[in-house]
Every structure is written in C-alpha cells, then in structure tokens.
Amino acid sequence: MIQLYAERSQLKGFAFSSDDRNQEEFDNFFTYVETEDQLRSIREIKSDMEKEQPMDRLLVGDVGFGKTEVAMRAAFKAVNDGKQVAVLVPTTVLAQQHFTNFTERFSEFAVTVAVLSRFQTKSEQEEILNKVKKGQIDIVIGTHRLLSKDVQFSDLGLLVIDEEQRFGVKHKEMLKELKKRIDVLTLTATPIPRTLHMSMLGIRDLSIIETPPTDRYPVQTYVMETNPTVIRDAILRELDRGGQVYYLYNKIDTIEQKVSELRELVPEASIGFIHGRMSEIELESTLFSFIEGEYDVLVTTTIIETGVDIPNANTLFIENADHMGLSTLYQLRGRVGRTNRIAYAYLMYRPDKTLTEISEKRLEAIKGFTELGSGFKIAMQDLSIRGAGNLLGAAQSGFIDSVGYELYSQLLEEAILQKQGKQQKRQKSNSEILLQIDAYLPEDYIADQRQKIEIYKRIKEIDSRVNYEELQIELMDRFGEYPDVVAYLLEIGLLKYFADQVFVEKIERKQETVMVLFEPIAGQYFLTQDYFQALSRTTLKARIAEENGKIMVVFGIRQKKDYEILEGLMTFCEQLVQIKESKKTEND
C-alpha cells in the first residue's frame, strides 16, 4: 500500500479535458434538482479528473442521497474523452441494479454499458470480455469478477468502486495494481474507520453529500430486548399500509427455524428467506419475488447490507444487533426509509443478555443518529469506538485508537525517497500523549462536521510554532474566541510535533507526575547534559532516570494547572528540538 501511494504521488495519469457541450447536455438531462452538496462534489471530482495526478477521491453520502448520479457524470466525462470506465460493486444483485440505472441514464447518448456477472453464461461473458478488450464497451459494471486476469481493457480511464469496505483484502490487493495510473472514485454511505481516517489525514480527498432529497423522513429507530408481541404488531402495521418487512437474522444454520417461528407468530404474512450459501439463481429469484410483492416479509442475513433498493420495504428488525459494527448497522438501516413514507428500525438483543460497553455505545450511537445524512457522523463515532484499524494489514479494525497514521506518513515519505534513490536516517518518532486533559473541538464552537475534520487535520499537520500561531489566529478569525479545550488541543498538537522530532515514545500523566519516555534512538542525538540544558528553561521540577536503555524524564506536577503542565512540557521538548538542530548544523 505504501509503495502504491508513493508511486501515485509521483506518477502522471491522464488529464481529462474541461466540460464540453456533450457533458453539459448529459448533466442537464438529469430529471431532478441537484442538491448543493451534489453540485459541489461534482465540481470537486471533475476538477480532480482534469489534473495529471491520478484522482483518489472518496465520496461519502447517505443511502439514496444521489451518489450514483455524481458517479455517472464522472463516467460520462471519461467516456467523452475516449476512455473506458469500470464500476466495481460488492454483490451481483447490486451489479444488476446499477446496470439497469446506468443503461436508463445513458440511453439518449452514444454510450455502451454492459454488466459482467456470474448470472451470464460462459459464452455471454466471453463476448463481453472480447468487446471490452477491443474498446467496444464504454462502461462495464461487475463484482470482483472484473478483477480477474482475463478482463483486459482497451483504455481504462476511471474506476468507480461502490462500498469499498465490502471487498476482502485479497480483492483490495488486486485493486491496488489497477489503481496505479487511473482515476479512482470510491462511493460509500458509511466509510469504514480506516477509509475515513485516510481521508481525514490527507491521503485521499473527501467529498461529502449531507443534504437529503426533499420529502425524506429519518428512520424511527428503537433499541430493545427481543419481544414477540412488538414484532407481531409492527409487522401487521406495515402490512396494513401495504408495505413489506426485512427481518435480519444472521445465523444461516438456523435461519429456516427462524422462518417457521415467524410464520407461527404472524400467520397472516407470507415469508421468504435468503442467505449467502444459496445459489445465485435461488437468491436472485427470491429477491425478485420479494420486489414483486410475492412475500410480505424477507428473512435475510447481512447479504442485504449493500445495495438492494426496495422502496416498499419500510420496517426492519435486526436480531442480535449488539453483535454488529456501527457501519453495518447503519448500512442495514439504510435499506428502509428510501421514499417519503416513515420507516421503522428495531435493533434487538437477547432479553437475558448484558450488553458490553462497546455494544451499548454502538446501539446508542445508531439510535442517536436518526437524522438524515448522519452516515458520516456514524463513521466518525465508529472511529472513536474501535480505532482506525490497521492501516498496513488485513485487520480491518483494532483497538489501536487512531494510531498508525504518523508512522504511515513517515514510511510513505521513506518509500518515496527510496524510489528516488535517496536513503534517509529516521528523523522522528510517533509519540503517544496521555495527559488526561480535555482537548477537543466542541459542538458549540464548530458545529459543521466538515469544518471540524478540516481543523483536526490541520492540527495534526502542525509542524512549527509559526504554523501553530497562524492556526490560532485563523480559528479566532473564523469562529471567534475559543474555549480552553480548543486551546489545549492546539497546544497538544504543537507538543506532539516537538515530541516526535526528539524521539519521545510516550508522555504519560500518573497522579502527581508526568513521565516523558524517550526511544533508544534518542541516545544517538542527545547526551545527558542536553536533557539538563533543556530542563533548565522550564518551571517544572524534574528528575532524569534510565529504564531498559531508555532515558526517562519525570516531572513533578503537584498543584499545577493543566496549562502550566503543557507549557512546561512544550518548553522542554522545544529546547531539545533546538539542541538537535544546532548539532545538525555543526555536523553539516
């Protein structure tokens, strides 16, 4: 992955031409009024495509908020310049649905759209592959089948990935090669924390569609113990208004038993079921029967998490909701409430079960985010509940709470230098700061999520005192006087920069002391007298010790205020930065 991003940062891709009359005609053919967010996202994507550097943009927008239209305009721009487009989706059902939508949207224009999936016979697939290779197909839509070695494009210019998190590590590895020189647009309703983390931290560009279409209501969400009476009443209420119901049950081995229980509980309803072990044909025909209204209730596993668009289904039950991640719950809830009819979601857990703290947080978060357009906030919340995942490996999630990115950037920098034939001695660390000081951007200071992310990102990028002071002035200018929690956040941002430069491994507060632990590599840069020299400039009392070959400085902070502690630590680390710099100058 590091190699890929290093290469992408150096490579030149294809710069698409500016919009012409064809593009304007295609854009104007849209039968709805675009939301402001849609228009802004379209501008950002087109601007990326017109640059030489390959685009890697993440488009975040709730289910049904118009991401597909944005992707279609990008696809048209590519085709209009003689390039091919690949649209990669996680499920065959979704591929079919996209194919129908794309075919309809492009029907008035000279654009050939095809779908490649396991539903087709071998000879049909071979015909499509042959046409793709010859450039006779402009847009091809498919599942990971598109990543197979026998799929060869004549001139691929744009890759659109729908719900990237649904692809496994193996498929993502295959995608990496494909992504090197072409423009990539990734669509998602709730990005997984790692994807969001990379966008927040500048690896990928981010566009957000937060505005719902008109006449859309938030889904009424209830968190409750499993209760047969409530289930029966809610199903009957949905049937009374001519609607349909999803019942999510994620255990394939006992799903048929669950269907029997529901048939007994609600004999008035006709009930079908689907799961991932069914053949594609069975799965497809059951889904189509549900779409046609032959079933009132569909019992299903999380296979419906992405993609099937059934506007008439407006009640959803999820059994054992406490076992699921926040993004999954949010995606599932997005299956209902796609029209101007009020929808209901019941997140259920076993009556005899005590919820873990994480499960409770997840269910409370999903219940709290009932307003439309909160998919993005869900991912933000998930990021803080489960950490950013392992950026460099197969682990999609882990309790590493937001670490890994600085190291990632450092490795990325080193990989680029290596490709340029330069070697680099490691110049900084990735320090951990645990000060038990409240430091964040409160809702009443910056309410807009996009602006919040921008500021958090800027704080992470602080790389000098000048930079820090400029950000202070800018915040006051844009948002007014800031509270202490924001002041502390800025100071911690600057402290972290200084600490990283001087190889601090960890700064940790314990009762009446703060311990600053240095990495062994610090010994190559600093003598013991250097630490004493830096300490002489602070007002905090301290002692120096050694532990397992690592230098440790312990500050006494009894009766000290938070701002005094931060000031003392910053002065100490900044002095060490200056000592390091002066030594470097002498050596040069």
Coordinates of C-alpha atoms in Angstrom, one line a residue:
M1 CA 0.0 0.0 0.0
I2 CA 2.8 2.4 0.9
Q3 CA 4.6 1.6 -2.4
L4 CA 1.3 2.3 -4.2
Y5 CA 0.8 5.7 -2.6
A6 CA 4.5 6.5 -3.1
E7 CA 4.2 5.7 -6.8
R8 CA 0.8 7.5 -7.2
S9 CA 2.3 10.7 -5.7
Q10 CA 5.0 10.6 -8.4
L11 CA 3.0 9.3 -11.4
K12 CA 1.3 11.3 -14.0
G13 CA -2.1 10.0 -15.1
F14 CA -4.4 11.2 -17.8
A15 CA -5.7 14.8 -17.6
F16 CA -9.3 14.8 -18.8
S17 CA -10.4 17.8 -20.9
S18 CA -12.8 20.5 -19.5
D19 CA -16.5 20.1 -19.8
D20 CA -17.8 20.5 -23.4
R21 CA -21.3 20.7 -24.9
N22 CA -21.8 16.9 -24.7
Q23 CA -21.1 16.9 -20.9
E24 CA -23.4 19.9 -20.4
E25 CA -26.2 18.1 -22.3
F26 CA -25.7 14.9 -20.2
D27 CA -25.7 16.9 -16.9
N28 CA -28.8 18.8 -17.9
F29 CA -30.6 15.5 -18.8
F30 CA -30.9 14.8 -15.0
T31 CA -34.6 14.9 -14.2
Y32 CA -34.3 16.1 -10.6
V33 CA -32.9 19.2 -9.0
E34 CA -29.4 18.6 -7.7
T35 CA -28.6 19.4 -4.0
E36 CA -25.9 21.9 -3.2
D37 CA -23.7 19.1 -1.9
Q38 CA -24.1 17.1 -5.1
L39 CA -23.1 20.0 -7.2
R40 CA -20.1 20.7 -5.0
S41 CA -19.0 17.1 -5.2
I42 CA -19.4 17.0 -9.0
R43 CA -17.2 20.1 -9.2
E44 CA -14.5 18.6 -7.0
I45 CA -14.4 15.3 -8.9
K46 CA -14.3 17.0 -12.3
S47 CA -11.5 19.2 -11.1
D48 CA -9.5 16.2 -9.9
M49 CA -10.1 14.4 -13.3
E50 CA -8.7 17.4 -15.2
K51 CA -5.4 17.2 -13.3
E52 CA -2.5 15.0 -14.4
Q53 CA -2.1 13.3 -11.0
P54 CA -4.4 10.3 -10.7
M55 CA -7.5 11.0 -8.7
D56 CA -8.2 9.1 -5.5
R57 CA -11.4 10.6 -4.1
L58 CA -13.8 9.2 -1.5
L59 CA -17.5 10.3 -2.0
V60 CA -19.5 9.9 1.2
G61 CA -23.2 10.2 1.1
D62 CA -26.2 8.6 2.8
V63 CA -28.2 5.9 1.0
G64 CA -30.4 7.5 -1.6
F65 CA -28.7 10.9 -1.5
G66 CA -27.6 10.9 -5.1
K67 CA -24.0 9.5 -5.2
T68 CA -24.8 7.4 -8.2
E69 CA -25.7 10.4 -10.3
V70 CA -22.4 12.1 -9.3
A71 CA -20.5 8.9 -10.4
M72 CA -22.5 8.8 -13.7
R73 CA -21.3 12.3 -14.5
A74 CA -17.7 11.3 -13.8
A75 CA -18.2 8.2 -16.0
F76 CA -19.6 10.3 -18.9
K77 CA -16.6 12.7 -18.6
A78 CA -14.3 9.7 -19.0
V79 CA -16.2 8.2 -21.9
N80 CA -16.5 11.6 -23.6
D81 CA -12.7 11.6 -23.7
G82 CA -12.5 8.2 -25.3
K83 CA -11.7 6.3 -22.1
Q84 CA -13.4 3.2 -20.6
V85 CA -15.0 3.0 -17.1
A86 CA -15.1 0.1 -14.7
V87 CA -17.8 0.1 -12.0
L88 CA -16.9 -2.3 -9.2
V89 CA -19.7 -3.4 -6.8
P90 CA -19.8 -5.9 -4.0
T91 CA -22.8 -8.0 -5.0
T92 CA -24.3 -9.5 -8.2
V93 CA -27.8 -8.1 -7.3
L94 CA -26.3 -4.6 -6.9
A95 CA -24.4 -5.0 -10.2
Q96 CA -27.7 -5.8 -11.9
Q97 CA -29.4 -2.8 -10.3
H98 CA -26.6 -0.4 -11.3
F99 CA -26.7 -1.8 -14.9
T100 CA -30.4 -1.0 -15.1
N101 CA -29.8 2.5 -13.7
F102 CA -26.8 3.3 -15.9
T103 CA -28.5 1.9 -19.1
E104 CA -31.5 4.1 -18.5
R105 CA -29.4 7.2 -17.7
F106 CA -27.2 6.8 -20.7
S107 CA -29.9 5.7 -23.1
E108 CA -30.0 9.0 -25.0
F109 CA -26.3 9.1 -25.6
A110 CA -23.9 7.0 -27.7
V111 CA -22.5 5.1 -24.7
T112 CA -22.4 1.3 -24.4
V113 CA -23.0 -0.2 -21.0
A114 CA -22.5 -3.8 -20.1
V115 CA -22.7 -5.9 -16.9
L116 CA -20.3 -8.8 -16.2
S117 CA -21.6 -11.3 -13.5
R118 CA -22.0 -14.9 -12.7
F119 CA -25.6 -14.8 -13.9
Q120 CA -24.3 -14.9 -17.5
T121 CA -23.4 -18.0 -19.5
K122 CA -19.8 -18.6 -20.3
S123 CA -20.3 -17.6 -23.9
E124 CA -22.0 -14.3 -22.9
Q125 CA -19.2 -13.5 -20.6
E126 CA -16.6 -14.2 -23.3
E127 CA -18.4 -11.9 -25.8
I128 CA -18.4 -9.1 -23.2
L129 CA -14.7 -9.6 -22.4
N130 CA -13.9 -9.5 -26.1
K131 CA -15.8 -6.3 -26.6
V132 CA -14.1 -4.7 -23.5
K133 CA -10.7 -5.7 -24.9
K134 CA -11.5 -4.1 -28.3
G135 CA -12.9 -1.0 -26.7
Q136 CA -16.4 -1.6 -28.0
I137 CA -17.9 -1.3 -24.4
D138 CA -17.5 2.1 -22.7
I139 CA -18.8 1.2 -19.2
V140 CA -18.6 -2.2 -17.7
I141 CA -20.3 -3.0 -14.3
G142 CA -19.4 -6.0 -12.3
T143 CA -18.4 -7.7 -9.0
H144 CA -14.9 -8.7 -8.2
R145 CA -15.2 -10.8 -11.4
L146 CA -13.9 -7.6 -13.0
L147 CA -10.6 -8.1 -11.2
S148 CA -10.0 -11.5 -12.9
K149 CA -6.9 -11.8 -15.1
D150 CA -8.9 -12.4 -18.2
V151 CA -10.5 -9.0 -18.0
Q152 CA -8.4 -6.7 -20.2
F153 CA -9.4 -3.2 -21.1
S154 CA -8.6 -1.3 -24.3
D155 CA -8.1 2.0 -22.5
L156 CA -9.3 2.2 -18.9
G157 CA -9.5 5.7 -17.5
L158 CA -11.8 5.6 -14.5
L159 CA -12.5 3.1 -11.8
V160 CA -15.7 3.6 -9.7
I161 CA -15.8 1.5 -6.5
D162 CA -19.1 1.2 -4.7
E163 CA -18.7 0.3 -1.0
E164 CA -15.0 -0.5 -1.0
Q165 CA -15.2 -1.9 2.6
R166 CA -17.3 -4.8 1.3
F167 CA -14.3 -6.2 -0.6
G168 CA -11.9 -8.6 1.0
V169 CA -8.2 -7.9 1.5
K170 CA -7.3 -10.2 -1.5
H171 CA -9.5 -8.2 -3.8
K172 CA -8.1 -4.9 -2.5
E173 CA -4.6 -6.2 -3.2
M174 CA -5.8 -6.8 -6.8
L175 CA -7.3 -3.3 -6.9
K176 CA -4.0 -1.7 -6.0
E177 CA -2.3 -2.7 -9.2
L178 CA -5.3 -1.5 -11.2
K179 CA -5.3 1.9 -9.3
K180 CA -1.8 3.0 -10.0
R181 CA -2.3 5.1 -13.1
I182 CA -6.1 5.6 -13.4
D183 CA -8.5 7.9 -11.7
V184 CA -10.4 6.3 -8.8
L185 CA -13.7 7.4 -7.3
T186 CA -14.9 5.4 -4.2
L187 CA -18.6 5.7 -3.2
T188 CA -19.7 4.9 0.4
A189 CA -22.6 5.6 2.7
T190 CA -20.6 5.0 5.9
P191 CA -16.9 4.6 5.3
I192 CA -15.1 2.1 7.5
P193 CA -12.9 3.9 10.0
R194 CA -9.7 3.1 8.2
T195 CA -11.0 4.6 4.9
L196 CA -12.3 7.7 6.8
H197 CA -9.1 8.0 8.7
M198 CA -7.0 8.1 5.5
S199 CA -9.3 10.8 4.1
M200 CA -9.2 12.9 7.2
L201 CA -5.5 12.7 7.2
G202 CA -4.9 13.7 3.7
I203 CA -4.1 10.5 1.8
R204 CA -7.4 10.6 -0.1
D205 CA -9.6 13.5 -1.0
L206 CA -13.0 13.6 0.5
S207 CA -16.4 14.9 -0.8
I208 CA -19.5 14.7 1.3
I209 CA -23.2 14.8 0.4
E210 CA -25.1 15.6 3.6
T211 CA -28.3 17.1 2.1
P212 CA -31.2 14.7 1.8
P213 CA -33.6 14.9 -1.2
T214 CA -36.8 16.7 -0.4
D215 CA -39.8 14.7 1.2
R216 CA -37.5 12.2 3.1
Y217 CA -38.0 11.3 6.7
P218 CA -35.5 9.9 9.2
V219 CA -35.9 6.3 10.2
Q220 CA -37.6 5.9 13.6
T221 CA -35.1 3.7 15.5
Y222 CA -35.8 1.6 18.6
V223 CA -33.2 -0.3 20.7
M224 CA -35.0 -3.1 22.7
E225 CA -34.9 -6.6 24.0
T226 CA -36.4 -9.1 21.5
N227 CA -40.1 -9.1 22.1
P228 CA -42.6 -11.3 20.0
T229 CA -45.6 -9.0 20.7
V230 CA -43.8 -6.0 19.4
I231 CA -42.6 -7.9 16.3
R232 CA -46.1 -9.2 15.5
D233 CA -47.7 -5.7 16.0
A234 CA -45.0 -3.9 13.9
I235 CA -45.3 -6.5 11.0
L236 CA -49.1 -6.2 10.9
R237 CA -48.9 -2.4 11.0
E238 CA -46.5 -2.4 8.0
L239 CA -48.8 -4.9 6.1
D240 CA -51.8 -2.7 6.9
R241 CA -50.3 0.1 4.9
G242 CA -49.4 -2.1 2.0
G243 CA -45.6 -2.3 2.9
Q244 CA -43.1 -5.0 3.4
V245 CA -40.6 -6.0 6.1
Y246 CA -37.0 -7.1 6.4
Y247 CA -36.1 -9.4 9.3
L248 CA -32.4 -9.7 9.7
Y249 CA -31.2 -12.9 11.2
N250 CA -27.5 -13.7 10.7
K251 CA -27.3 -17.4 11.5
I252 CA -27.5 -19.4 8.3
D253 CA -27.7 -22.8 10.1
T254 CA -30.9 -21.9 12.0
I255 CA -32.5 -19.4 9.5
E256 CA -35.2 -21.8 8.4
Q257 CA -36.2 -22.5 12.0
K258 CA -36.5 -18.7 12.5
V259 CA -38.8 -18.5 9.4
S260 CA -41.0 -21.2 11.0
E261 CA -41.2 -19.3 14.2
L262 CA -42.2 -16.1 12.4
R263 CA -44.8 -17.9 10.3
E264 CA -46.3 -19.2 13.6
L265 CA -46.2 -15.7 15.1
V266 CA -47.6 -13.9 12.1
P267 CA -49.7 -16.5 10.1
E268 CA -51.2 -13.6 8.1
A269 CA -47.8 -12.9 6.4
S270 CA -46.1 -14.7 3.6
I271 CA -42.4 -15.1 4.4
G272 CA -39.4 -15.9 2.2
F273 CA -35.7 -16.0 3.1
I274 CA -32.3 -15.6 1.6
H275 CA -28.7 -16.2 2.7
G276 CA -25.2 -16.3 1.3
R277 CA -25.0 -20.1 0.9
M278 CA -27.8 -20.1 -1.6
S279 CA -27.0 -20.5 -5.3
E280 CA -27.1 -17.2 -7.2
I281 CA -30.2 -18.3 -9.1
E282 CA -32.1 -19.1 -5.9
L283 CA -31.0 -15.8 -4.3
E284 CA -31.9 -13.8 -7.3
S285 CA -35.4 -15.4 -7.8
T286 CA -36.3 -15.0 -4.1
L287 CA -35.2 -11.3 -4.2
F288 CA -37.2 -10.7 -7.3
S289 CA -40.2 -12.4 -5.8
F290 CA -39.9 -10.0 -2.8
I291 CA -39.5 -7.0 -5.1
E292 CA -42.7 -8.1 -7.0
G293 CA -44.6 -8.3 -3.6
E294 CA -45.0 -12.1 -3.5
Y295 CA -43.5 -12.1 0.0
D296 CA -44.5 -9.7 2.8
V297 CA -41.5 -10.5 5.0
L298 CA -38.0 -11.3 3.9
V299 CA -35.8 -13.1 6.5
T300 CA -32.2 -12.4 5.5
T301 CA -28.6 -12.4 6.6
T302 CA -26.4 -9.3 6.2
I303 CA -26.3 -10.1 2.5
I304 CA -28.8 -7.2 2.0
E305 CA -26.4 -4.8 3.7
T306 CA -25.4 -3.3 0.4
G307 CA -27.4 -2.4 -2.5
V308 CA -30.9 -3.8 -3.0
D309 CA -33.2 -1.0 -3.4
I310 CA -36.8 -1.9 -2.5
P311 CA -38.7 1.3 -1.7
N312 CA -41.8 -0.6 -0.5
A313 CA -39.9 -2.3 2.4
N314 CA -40.1 0.2 5.3
T315 CA -39.9 -1.9 8.5
L316 CA -36.7 -3.6 9.6
F317 CA -35.9 -5.9 12.5
I318 CA -32.3 -6.8 13.4
E319 CA -31.8 -9.7 15.8
N320 CA -28.6 -9.7 18.0
A321 CA -27.9 -6.1 16.8
D322 CA -25.3 -5.9 19.6
H323 CA -23.0 -8.3 17.6
M324 CA -22.7 -5.9 14.7
G325 CA -20.4 -3.0 14.0
L326 CA -21.8 0.5 13.7
S327 CA -21.3 0.9 10.0
T328 CA -23.0 -2.4 9.3
L329 CA -26.0 -1.4 11.4
Y330 CA -26.2 1.9 9.7
Q331 CA -26.0 0.3 6.2
L332 CA -28.7 -2.2 7.2
R333 CA -30.9 0.6 8.5
G334 CA -30.4 2.3 5.1
R335 CA -32.4 -0.5 3.4
V336 CA -35.6 1.2 4.7
G337 CA -36.8 4.8 4.6
R338 CA -36.0 5.3 0.9
T339 CA -39.2 7.0 0.0
N340 CA -41.5 9.7 1.5
R341 CA -43.0 7.1 3.9
I342 CA -41.9 7.0 7.5
A343 CA -39.8 3.9 8.2
Y344 CA -39.1 1.9 11.4
A345 CA -36.0 0.0 12.5
Y346 CA -36.0 -2.3 15.6
L347 CA -32.5 -3.1 16.9
M348 CA -32.9 -6.1 19.2
Y349 CA -30.8 -8.0 21.7
R350 CA -31.5 -11.1 23.8
P351 CA -33.5 -10.4 26.9
D352 CA -31.1 -12.3 29.2
K353 CA -28.0 -10.6 27.9
T354 CA -25.9 -7.9 29.5
L355 CA -24.5 -5.6 26.8
T356 CA -20.8 -4.9 26.7
E357 CA -19.8 -1.3 26.9
I358 CA -18.8 -1.2 23.2
S359 CA -22.2 -2.8 22.1
E360 CA -24.0 -0.3 24.2
K361 CA -22.1 2.6 22.7
R362 CA -22.8 1.3 19.2
L363 CA -26.6 0.8 19.7
E364 CA -26.8 4.2 21.5
A365 CA -24.9 5.9 18.6
I366 CA -27.2 4.4 15.9
K367 CA -30.3 5.4 17.9
G368 CA -28.9 8.9 18.4
F369 CA -28.1 9.4 14.7
T370 CA -31.6 9.3 13.4
E371 CA -31.4 12.5 11.4
L372 CA -30.8 12.2 7.6
G373 CA -27.3 12.5 6.4
S374 CA -25.7 11.1 9.6
G375 CA -23.8 8.3 7.9
F376 CA -20.6 10.4 8.0
K377 CA -21.1 11.0 11.8
I378 CA -21.6 7.3 12.3
A379 CA -18.2 6.6 10.8
M380 CA -16.6 9.4 13.0
Q381 CA -18.2 7.7 16.0
D382 CA -17.1 4.3 14.9
L383 CA -13.5 5.7 14.5
S384 CA -13.6 6.6 18.2
I385 CA -15.3 3.4 19.4
R386 CA -12.9 1.0 17.7
G387 CA -9.9 2.9 16.5
A388 CA -8.7 3.3 13.0
G389 CA -7.9 -0.3 12.2
N390 CA -4.5 -1.5 11.0
L391 CA -3.6 0.8 8.0
L392 CA -1.0 -1.6 6.7
G393 CA -2.5 -5.0 7.2
A394 CA -5.5 -7.2 6.8
A395 CA -7.0 -6.3 10.2
Q396 CA -10.0 -4.0 9.4
S397 CA -10.4 -3.0 13.0
G398 CA -8.5 -2.9 16.2
F399 CA -8.2 -1.2 19.5
I400 CA -5.3 1.0 18.3
D401 CA -7.4 4.1 18.7
S402 CA -6.3 6.3 15.9
V403 CA -2.6 5.4 16.0
G404 CA -0.7 4.3 13.0
Y405 CA -1.1 7.3 10.7
E406 CA 2.1 9.3 11.6
L407 CA 4.1 6.1 11.2
Y408 CA 2.3 5.5 7.9
S409 CA 3.2 9.0 6.7
Q410 CA 6.8 8.5 7.7
L411 CA 7.0 5.2 5.9
L412 CA 5.3 6.7 2.9
E413 CA 7.9 9.5 2.9
E414 CA 10.7 7.0 3.2
A415 CA 9.3 4.9 0.4
I416 CA 9.2 7.9 -1.9
L417 CA 12.8 8.8 -1.1
Q418 CA 13.8 5.2 -1.7
K419 CA 12.1 5.2 -5.1
Q420 CA 14.1 8.4 -5.8
G421 CA 17.2 6.6 -4.8
K422 CA 17.8 8.6 -1.6
Q423 CA 18.3 7.0 1.8
Q424 CA 17.1 8.6 5.0
K425 CA 18.1 8.2 8.6
R426 CA 15.0 8.1 10.8
Q427 CA 14.4 11.7 11.9
K428 CA 11.4 11.4 14.2
S429 CA 9.2 9.2 16.2
N430 CA 5.4 8.7 16.7
S431 CA 4.9 9.7 20.3
E432 CA 1.9 8.8 22.4
I433 CA 0.5 11.5 24.6
L434 CA -1.7 10.5 27.5
L435 CA -2.2 13.7 29.6
Q436 CA -5.8 13.3 30.9
I437 CA -6.5 16.8 29.7
D438 CA -9.8 17.6 27.9
A439 CA -8.8 18.7 24.4
Y440 CA -11.3 18.7 21.5
L441 CA -13.5 20.9 19.2
P442 CA -16.9 21.3 21.0
E443 CA -20.1 21.3 19.0
D444 CA -21.0 24.8 20.2
Y445 CA -17.7 26.1 18.8
I446 CA -17.6 24.4 15.4
A447 CA -20.9 22.7 14.5
D448 CA -20.1 21.7 10.9
Q449 CA -18.6 18.2 10.7
R450 CA -16.6 19.0 7.5
Q451 CA -15.0 22.1 9.1
K452 CA -14.3 20.1 12.2
I453 CA -12.4 17.4 10.2
E454 CA -10.5 20.1 8.3
I455 CA -9.4 21.7 11.6
Y456 CA -8.5 18.3 13.3
K457 CA -6.5 17.6 10.1
R458 CA -4.7 21.0 10.3
I459 CA -3.9 20.4 14.0
K460 CA -2.3 17.1 13.1
E461 CA -0.3 18.8 10.4
I462 CA 1.2 21.5 12.8
D463 CA 4.9 21.5 12.1
S464 CA 6.3 24.7 13.7
R465 CA 5.4 27.3 16.3
V466 CA 4.7 29.8 13.5
N467 CA 2.2 27.3 12.0
Y468 CA 0.6 26.8 15.4
E469 CA 0.2 30.6 15.9
E470 CA -1.2 31.1 12.4
L471 CA -3.8 28.4 13.2
Q472 CA -4.7 30.2 16.5
I473 CA -5.3 33.5 14.6
E474 CA -7.3 31.7 11.9
L475 CA -9.6 30.0 14.4
M476 CA -10.3 33.3 16.2
D477 CA -10.9 34.9 12.9
R478 CA -13.3 32.2 11.6
F479 CA -15.1 31.0 14.7
G480 CA -14.4 33.6 17.4
E481 CA -12.7 33.3 20.8
Y482 CA -12.1 29.6 21.6
P483 CA -12.6 27.8 24.9
D484 CA -9.8 26.2 26.9
V485 CA -10.5 22.7 25.4
V486 CA -9.6 24.1 22.0
A487 CA -6.5 25.9 23.3
Y488 CA -5.3 22.7 24.9
L489 CA -6.0 20.8 21.7
L490 CA -3.8 23.2 19.7
E491 CA -1.0 23.1 22.4
I492 CA -1.1 19.3 22.4
G493 CA -0.8 19.4 18.6
L494 CA 2.4 21.5 18.9
L495 CA 3.7 19.4 21.8
K496 CA 3.2 16.3 19.7
Y497 CA 5.2 17.8 16.8
F498 CA 8.1 18.7 19.1
A499 CA 8.0 15.3 20.9
D500 CA 8.1 13.5 17.6
Q501 CA 11.2 15.4 16.5
V502 CA 13.1 14.4 19.6
F503 CA 12.1 10.7 19.6
V504 CA 9.7 10.8 22.6
E505 CA 8.0 7.4 22.8
K506 CA 5.4 8.3 25.3
I507 CA 4.3 11.2 27.6
E508 CA 2.0 9.9 30.3
R509 CA 0.5 11.5 33.4
K510 CA 0.3 9.4 36.5
Q511 CA -1.2 11.1 39.6
E512 CA 1.2 13.9 40.6
T513 CA 3.9 13.2 37.9
V514 CA 4.2 13.3 34.1
M515 CA 6.7 10.8 32.6
V516 CA 8.4 11.5 29.3
L517 CA 10.0 8.3 27.9
F518 CA 12.4 8.5 25.0
E519 CA 13.1 5.9 22.4
P520 CA 16.6 4.3 22.5
I521 CA 17.5 6.1 19.2
A522 CA 17.4 9.4 21.1
G523 CA 20.8 8.4 22.5
Q524 CA 22.3 8.9 19.0
Y525 CA 21.3 12.5 19.2
F526 CA 21.4 13.7 22.8
L527 CA 23.8 13.5 25.7
T528 CA 22.6 13.5 29.4
Q529 CA 23.7 17.2 29.7
D530 CA 21.4 18.1 26.8
Y531 CA 18.4 17.0 28.8
F532 CA 19.6 19.0 31.8
Q533 CA 20.1 22.1 29.5
A534 CA 16.5 21.7 28.1
L535 CA 15.1 21.3 31.7
S536 CA 16.8 24.5 32.9
R537 CA 14.4 26.5 30.8
T538 CA 11.2 25.0 32.3
T539 CA 9.4 26.0 35.5
L540 CA 8.6 22.4 36.4
K541 CA 10.8 20.3 38.7
A542 CA 12.1 17.1 37.2
R543 CA 14.5 14.2 37.6
I544 CA 16.2 12.0 35.0
A545 CA 16.4 8.3 35.1
E546 CA 17.1 5.4 32.8
E547 CA 14.9 2.3 32.2
N548 CA 15.8 -0.6 29.9
G549 CA 18.2 1.5 28.0
K550 CA 15.7 4.3 27.6
I551 CA 16.0 7.8 29.1
M552 CA 13.0 8.8 31.2
V553 CA 12.3 12.4 32.5
V554 CA 9.8 12.6 35.3
F555 CA 8.2 15.9 36.0
G556 CA 6.5 16.8 39.4
I557 CA 3.2 18.4 38.7
R558 CA 1.6 18.7 42.2
Q559 CA -0.8 21.6 42.4
K560 CA 0.0 22.6 38.8
K561 CA -2.8 23.7 36.4
D562 CA -3.2 22.0 33.0
Y563 CA -1.9 25.0 31.1
E564 CA 1.3 25.1 33.3
I565 CA 1.9 21.4 32.6
L566 CA 1.5 21.8 28.9
E567 CA 3.7 24.9 28.9
G568 CA 6.5 23.1 30.8
L569 CA 6.4 20.1 28.5
M570 CA 6.4 22.2 25.4
T571 CA 9.3 24.3 26.5
F572 CA 11.3 21.2 27.4
C573 CA 10.7 19.5 24.0
E574 CA 11.1 22.7 22.0
Q575 CA 14.5 23.2 23.7
L576 CA 15.6 19.7 22.7
V577 CA 14.5 20.4 19.1
Q578 CA 16.7 23.4 19.1
I579 CA 19.7 21.4 20.5
K580 CA 19.2 18.8 17.8
E581 CA 19.0 21.4 15.1
S582 CA 22.2 23.2 16.3
K583 CA 24.1 19.8 16.4
K584 CA 22.9 19.1 12.8
T585 CA 24.2 22.5 11.7
E586 CA 27.6 21.9 13.3
N587 CA 27.9 18.5 11.7
D588 CA 26.9 19.9 8.3

